[in-house]
Amino acid sequence: DARTAYRRILSESARRLNAQGSQLGACIDKARPYYEARRLAKEAQQETQRAALRYERAVSTHNAAREMVFVAEQGVVADKNRLDPTWQELLNHATGKVNEAEEERLRSEREHQRVTRLCQQAEAKVQALQKSLKRVIVKSKPYFELKAQFNQILEEHKAKVTALEQLVAQAKTRYSVALRNLEQISEQIHARRLQRLLGRRGSPVGAEASP
């Protein structure tokens, strides 16, 4: 059972980490700010990457909108003698899209700059702590490496448990739907049988015979 395996690993990880912590002593707590700073720096780096992707999409959307405006402007110029409002409507629509895209581009650019600064600050903090806590970091390294390994294993098992629970829920849903369908079919068959039975009972003897 996936849940049982997850609980067993959780219990084993706690036991081994406690044992490791007892051996290494106070250096673990002293080194903890460094490892916490590393975790936050990693999160900041991931957020920076996401912000960069959002900015790239915004730039691409803005360029596409400007291209649409160019096409619409060419259409308006070429069609000015016929006074067809279609090109002008398209131009107005495209211009609006450019304005929206420009706002999003500027917004995503500012956000990317903000998270980049935070990422740089987080990296600087990691470097500073690495220098000031060098001895306790080296001494406590086995504990935090073991903890990282267990965290990865637990995350993998947690994902398996979640996936299995989703499969079970989907199977239950399919079973419920199939059961309802069978019930409906059974009710329809019963109704048809009852209708035929009532039809036979309602017909008088010899009613179908010719006079």
mmCIF file of C-alpha atoms in Angstrom:
data_model
loop_
_atom_site.group_PDB
_atom_site.id
_atom_site.type_symbol
_atom_site.label_atom_id
_atom_site.label_comp_id
_atom_site.label_asym_id
_atom_site.label_seq_id
_atom_site.Cartn_x
_atom_site.Cartn_y
_atom_site.Cartn_z
ATOM 1 C CA ASP A 1 0.000 0.000 0.000
ATOM 2 C CA ALA A 2 1.428 3.372 -1.049
ATOM 3 C CA ARG A 3 0.197 5.194 2.064
ATOM 4 C CA THR A 4 1.745 2.597 4.358
ATOM 5 C CA ALA A 5 5.054 2.861 2.492
ATOM 6 C CA TYR A 6 4.934 6.651 2.770
ATOM 7 C CA ARG A 7 4.325 6.509 6.544
ATOM 8 C CA ARG A 8 7.106 3.943 6.952
ATOM 9 C CA ILE A 9 9.607 6.134 5.083
ATOM 10 C CA LEU A 10 8.492 9.182 7.065
ATOM 11 C CA SER A 11 9.044 7.342 10.347
ATOM 12 C CA GLU A 12 12.410 5.949 9.229
ATOM 13 C CA SER A 13 13.603 9.361 8.032
ATOM 14 C CA ALA A 14 12.675 10.978 11.359
ATOM 15 C CA ARG A 15 14.495 8.230 13.281
ATOM 16 C CA ARG A 16 17.693 8.448 11.241
ATOM 17 C CA LEU A 17 17.729 12.246 11.204
ATOM 18 C CA ASN A 18 17.320 12.339 14.971
ATOM 19 C CA ALA A 19 20.196 9.895 15.345
ATOM 20 C CA GLN A 20 22.362 11.952 13.013
ATOM 21 C CA GLY A 21 21.399 15.118 14.847
ATOM 22 C CA SER A 22 22.393 13.627 18.195
ATOM 23 C CA GLN A 23 25.839 12.790 16.830
ATOM 24 C CA LEU A 24 26.526 16.165 15.252
ATOM 25 C CA GLY A 25 25.076 18.349 17.994
ATOM 26 C CA ALA A 26 24.679 22.142 17.902
ATOM 27 C CA CYS A 27 26.378 22.647 14.534
ATOM 28 C CA ILE A 28 23.097 21.688 12.826
ATOM 29 C CA ASP A 29 21.189 24.629 14.294
ATOM 30 C CA LYS A 30 24.122 26.943 13.623
ATOM 31 C CA ALA A 31 24.272 25.901 9.956
ATOM 32 C CA ARG A 32 20.515 25.967 9.431
ATOM 33 C CA PRO A 33 20.348 29.656 8.328
ATOM 34 C CA TYR A 34 22.718 28.831 5.461
ATOM 35 C CA TYR A 35 20.588 25.955 4.190
ATOM 36 C CA GLU A 36 17.419 28.017 4.597
ATOM 37 C CA ALA A 37 19.048 30.817 2.596
ATOM 38 C CA ARG A 38 19.977 28.287 -0.095
ATOM 39 C CA ARG A 39 16.377 27.109 -0.266
ATOM 40 C CA LEU A 40 15.076 30.665 -0.609
ATOM 41 C CA ALA A 41 17.701 31.446 -3.259
ATOM 42 C CA LYS A 42 16.591 28.428 -5.269
ATOM 43 C CA GLU A 43 12.954 29.555 -5.059
ATOM 44 C CA ALA A 44 13.973 33.067 -6.129
ATOM 45 C CA GLN A 45 15.880 31.643 -9.084
ATOM 46 C CA GLN A 46 12.852 29.614 -10.176
ATOM 47 C CA GLU A 47 10.610 32.671 -9.856
ATOM 48 C CA THR A 48 13.090 34.666 -11.943
ATOM 49 C CA GLN A 49 12.928 32.019 -14.659
ATOM 50 C CA ARG A 50 9.123 32.120 -14.624
ATOM 51 C CA ALA A 51 9.166 35.922 -14.819
ATOM 52 C CA ALA A 52 11.567 35.744 -17.771
ATOM 53 C CA LEU A 53 9.193 33.403 -19.605
ATOM 54 C CA ARG A 54 6.249 35.735 -18.918
ATOM 55 C CA TYR A 55 8.264 38.663 -20.267
ATOM 56 C CA GLU A 56 9.228 36.726 -23.416
ATOM 57 C CA ARG A 57 5.574 35.847 -24.036
ATOM 58 C CA ALA A 58 4.566 39.483 -23.519
ATOM 59 C CA VAL A 59 7.192 40.668 -26.017
ATOM 60 C CA SER A 60 6.048 38.074 -28.548
ATOM 61 C CA THR A 61 2.398 39.107 -28.105
ATOM 62 C CA HIS A 62 3.328 42.775 -28.478
ATOM 63 C CA ASN A 63 5.254 42.109 -31.694
ATOM 64 C CA ALA A 64 2.354 40.099 -33.123
ATOM 65 C CA ALA A 65 -0.079 42.916 -32.272
ATOM 66 C CA ARG A 66 2.155 45.495 -33.968
ATOM 67 C CA GLU A 67 2.316 43.290 -37.055
ATOM 68 C CA MET A 68 -1.476 43.161 -37.048
ATOM 69 C CA VAL A 69 -1.607 46.967 -36.949
ATOM 70 C CA PHE A 70 0.786 47.175 -39.899
ATOM 71 C CA VAL A 71 -1.367 44.794 -41.955
ATOM 72 C CA ALA A 72 -4.527 46.726 -41.056
ATOM 73 C CA GLU A 73 -2.913 50.064 -41.967
ATOM 74 C CA GLN A 74 -1.871 48.683 -45.345
ATOM 75 C CA GLY A 75 -5.424 47.484 -45.884
ATOM 76 C CA VAL A 76 -6.878 50.881 -45.008
ATOM 77 C CA VAL A 77 -4.532 52.633 -47.467
ATOM 78 C CA ALA A 78 -5.229 50.156 -50.268
ATOM 79 C CA ASP A 79 -8.990 50.262 -49.684
ATOM 80 C CA LYS A 80 -9.450 54.031 -49.117
ATOM 81 C CA ASN A 81 -11.271 54.559 -52.414
ATOM 82 C CA ARG A 82 -13.990 52.004 -51.602
ATOM 83 C CA LEU A 83 -14.524 53.266 -48.046
ATOM 84 C CA ASP A 84 -15.011 49.739 -46.665
ATOM 85 C CA PRO A 85 -15.238 50.078 -42.854
ATOM 86 C CA THR A 86 -13.876 46.549 -42.306
ATOM 87 C CA TRP A 87 -10.218 47.550 -42.471
ATOM 88 C CA GLN A 88 -10.772 50.526 -40.176
ATOM 89 C CA GLU A 89 -12.505 48.277 -37.630
ATOM 90 C CA LEU A 90 -9.622 45.827 -37.851
ATOM 91 C CA LEU A 91 -7.141 48.673 -37.371
ATOM 92 C CA ASN A 92 -8.979 49.922 -34.285
ATOM 93 C CA HIS A 93 -9.069 46.403 -32.855
ATOM 94 C CA ALA A 94 -5.370 45.840 -33.585
ATOM 95 C CA THR A 95 -4.427 49.183 -32.036
ATOM 96 C CA GLY A 96 -6.269 48.222 -28.868
ATOM 97 C CA LYS A 97 -4.390 44.912 -28.789
ATOM 98 C CA VAL A 98 -1.080 46.750 -29.147
ATOM 99 C CA ASN A 99 -1.921 48.992 -26.189
ATOM 100 C CA GLU A 100 -2.897 45.998 -24.045
ATOM 101 C CA ALA A 101 0.221 44.094 -25.075
ATOM 102 C CA GLU A 102 2.422 47.106 -24.340
ATOM 103 C CA GLU A 103 0.989 47.396 -20.825
ATOM 104 C CA GLU A 104 1.580 43.694 -20.203
ATOM 105 C CA ARG A 105 5.109 43.936 -21.612
ATOM 106 C CA LEU A 106 5.993 46.812 -19.296
ATOM 107 C CA ARG A 107 4.353 45.106 -16.326
ATOM 108 C CA SER A 108 6.174 41.821 -16.915
ATOM 109 C CA GLU A 109 9.452 43.683 -17.485
ATOM 110 C CA ARG A 110 9.145 45.451 -14.128
ATOM 111 C CA GLU A 111 8.274 42.164 -12.426
ATOM 112 C CA HIS A 112 11.258 40.438 -14.005
ATOM 113 C CA GLN A 113 13.554 43.221 -12.818
ATOM 114 C CA ARG A 114 12.087 43.001 -9.295
ATOM 115 C CA VAL A 115 12.508 39.240 -8.902
ATOM 116 C CA THR A 116 15.976 39.419 -10.478
ATOM 117 C CA ARG A 117 17.037 41.863 -7.749
ATOM 118 C CA LEU A 118 15.566 39.565 -5.090
ATOM 119 C CA CYS A 119 17.407 36.616 -6.603
ATOM 120 C CA GLN A 120 20.692 38.528 -6.555
ATOM 121 C CA GLN A 121 20.119 39.507 -2.923
ATOM 122 C CA ALA A 122 19.335 35.902 -2.003
ATOM 123 C CA GLU A 123 22.478 34.654 -3.751
ATOM 124 C CA ALA A 124 24.565 37.304 -1.980
ATOM 125 C CA LYS A 125 23.164 36.180 1.376
ATOM 126 C CA VAL A 126 24.059 32.565 0.590
ATOM 127 C CA GLN A 127 27.625 33.583 -0.272
ATOM 128 C CA ALA A 128 27.969 35.646 2.912
ATOM 129 C CA LEU A 129 26.658 32.846 5.139
ATOM 130 C CA GLN A 130 28.858 30.321 3.374
ATOM 131 C CA LYS A 131 31.905 32.359 4.384
ATOM 132 C CA SER A 132 30.840 33.120 7.946
ATOM 133 C CA LEU A 133 29.546 29.602 8.751
ATOM 134 C CA LYS A 134 32.095 27.590 6.806
ATOM 135 C CA ARG A 135 33.135 25.260 9.646
ATOM 136 C CA VAL A 136 29.642 24.355 10.863
ATOM 137 C CA ILE A 137 28.425 23.943 7.264
ATOM 138 C CA VAL A 138 31.124 21.353 6.601
ATOM 139 C CA LYS A 139 30.488 19.583 9.913
ATOM 140 C CA SER A 140 26.684 19.471 9.502
ATOM 141 C CA LYS A 141 26.775 18.534 5.807
ATOM 142 C CA PRO A 142 26.001 14.788 6.351
ATOM 143 C CA TYR A 143 22.798 15.682 8.236
ATOM 144 C CA PHE A 144 21.465 18.086 5.612
ATOM 145 C CA GLU A 145 22.433 15.786 2.736
ATOM 146 C CA LEU A 146 20.547 12.934 4.412
ATOM 147 C CA LYS A 147 17.586 15.239 4.996
ATOM 148 C CA ALA A 148 17.573 16.298 1.322
ATOM 149 C CA GLN A 149 17.645 12.655 0.216
ATOM 150 C CA PHE A 150 14.713 11.758 2.461
ATOM 151 C CA ASN A 151 12.768 14.826 1.330
ATOM 152 C CA GLN A 152 13.205 13.795 -2.296
ATOM 153 C CA ILE A 153 12.109 10.213 -1.568
ATOM 154 C CA LEU A 154 9.099 11.449 0.407
ATOM 155 C CA GLU A 155 8.094 13.841 -2.385
ATOM 156 C CA GLU A 156 8.268 11.006 -4.912
ATOM 157 C CA HIS A 157 6.144 8.720 -2.728
ATOM 158 C CA LYS A 158 3.710 11.545 -2.006
ATOM 159 C CA ALA A 159 3.297 12.069 -5.756
ATOM 160 C CA LYS A 160 2.650 8.332 -6.185
ATOM 161 C CA VAL A 161 0.039 8.373 -3.410
ATOM 162 C CA THR A 162 -1.679 11.381 -4.990
ATOM 163 C CA ALA A 163 -1.650 9.742 -8.430
ATOM 164 C CA LEU A 164 -3.082 6.490 -7.036
ATOM 165 C CA GLU A 165 -5.794 8.376 -5.149
ATOM 166 C CA GLN A 166 -6.760 10.154 -8.368
ATOM 167 C CA LEU A 167 -6.920 6.821 -10.220
ATOM 168 C CA VAL A 168 -9.097 5.348 -7.469
ATOM 169 C CA ALA A 169 -11.405 8.378 -7.567
ATOM 170 C CA GLN A 170 -11.690 8.120 -11.362
ATOM 171 C CA ALA A 171 -12.420 4.382 -11.122
ATOM 172 C CA LYS A 172 -15.129 5.041 -8.524
ATOM 173 C CA THR A 173 -16.668 7.683 -10.773
ATOM 174 C CA ARG A 174 -16.679 5.318 -13.758
ATOM 175 C CA TYR A 175 -18.191 2.571 -11.595
ATOM 176 C CA SER A 176 -20.936 4.906 -10.352
ATOM 177 C CA VAL A 177 -21.742 6.001 -13.904
ATOM 178 C CA ALA A 178 -21.837 2.391 -15.125
ATOM 179 C CA LEU A 179 -24.049 1.412 -12.190
ATOM 180 C CA ARG A 180 -26.488 4.240 -12.943
ATOM 181 C CA ASN A 181 -26.556 3.229 -16.605
ATOM 182 C CA LEU A 182 -27.321 -0.377 -15.649
ATOM 183 C CA GLU A 183 -30.080 0.792 -13.323
ATOM 184 C CA GLN A 184 -31.598 2.911 -16.097
ATOM 185 C CA ILE A 185 -31.438 0.001 -18.544
ATOM 186 C CA SER A 186 -33.028 -2.302 -15.962
ATOM 187 C CA GLU A 187 -35.795 0.217 -15.300
ATOM 188 C CA GLN A 188 -36.437 0.610 -19.035
ATOM 189 C CA ILE A 189 -36.651 -3.169 -19.525
ATOM 190 C CA HIS A 190 -38.985 -3.483 -16.548
ATOM 191 C CA ALA A 191 -41.165 -0.642 -17.866
ATOM 192 C CA ARG A 192 -41.437 -2.251 -21.310
ATOM 193 C CA ARG A 193 -42.352 -5.613 -19.795
ATOM 194 C CA LEU A 194 -44.969 -3.985 -17.616
ATOM 195 C CA GLN A 195 -46.361 -2.081 -20.600
ATOM 196 C CA ARG A 196 -46.656 -5.271 -22.642
ATOM 197 C CA LEU A 197 -48.266 -7.077 -19.720
ATOM 198 C CA LEU A 198 -50.809 -4.307 -19.189
ATOM 199 C CA GLY A 199 -51.467 -4.214 -22.935
ATOM 200 C CA ARG A 200 -52.308 -7.898 -23.005
ATOM 201 C CA ARG A 201 -54.522 -7.626 -19.943
ATOM 202 C CA GLY A 202 -56.351 -4.627 -21.410
ATOM 203 C CA SER A 203 -57.278 -6.426 -24.654
ATOM 204 C CA PRO A 204 -60.734 -8.210 -24.417
ATOM 205 C CA VAL A 205 -61.005 -11.781 -25.544
ATOM 206 C CA GLY A 206 -61.636 -11.918 -29.300
ATOM 207 C CA ALA A 207 -61.220 -8.176 -29.694
ATOM 208 C CA GLU A 208 -58.915 -8.678 -32.666
ATOM 209 C CA ALA A 209 -61.282 -11.153 -34.375
ATOM 210 C CA SER A 210 -63.284 -9.998 -37.392
ATOM 211 C CA PRO A 211 -67.133 -9.935 -36.963
#
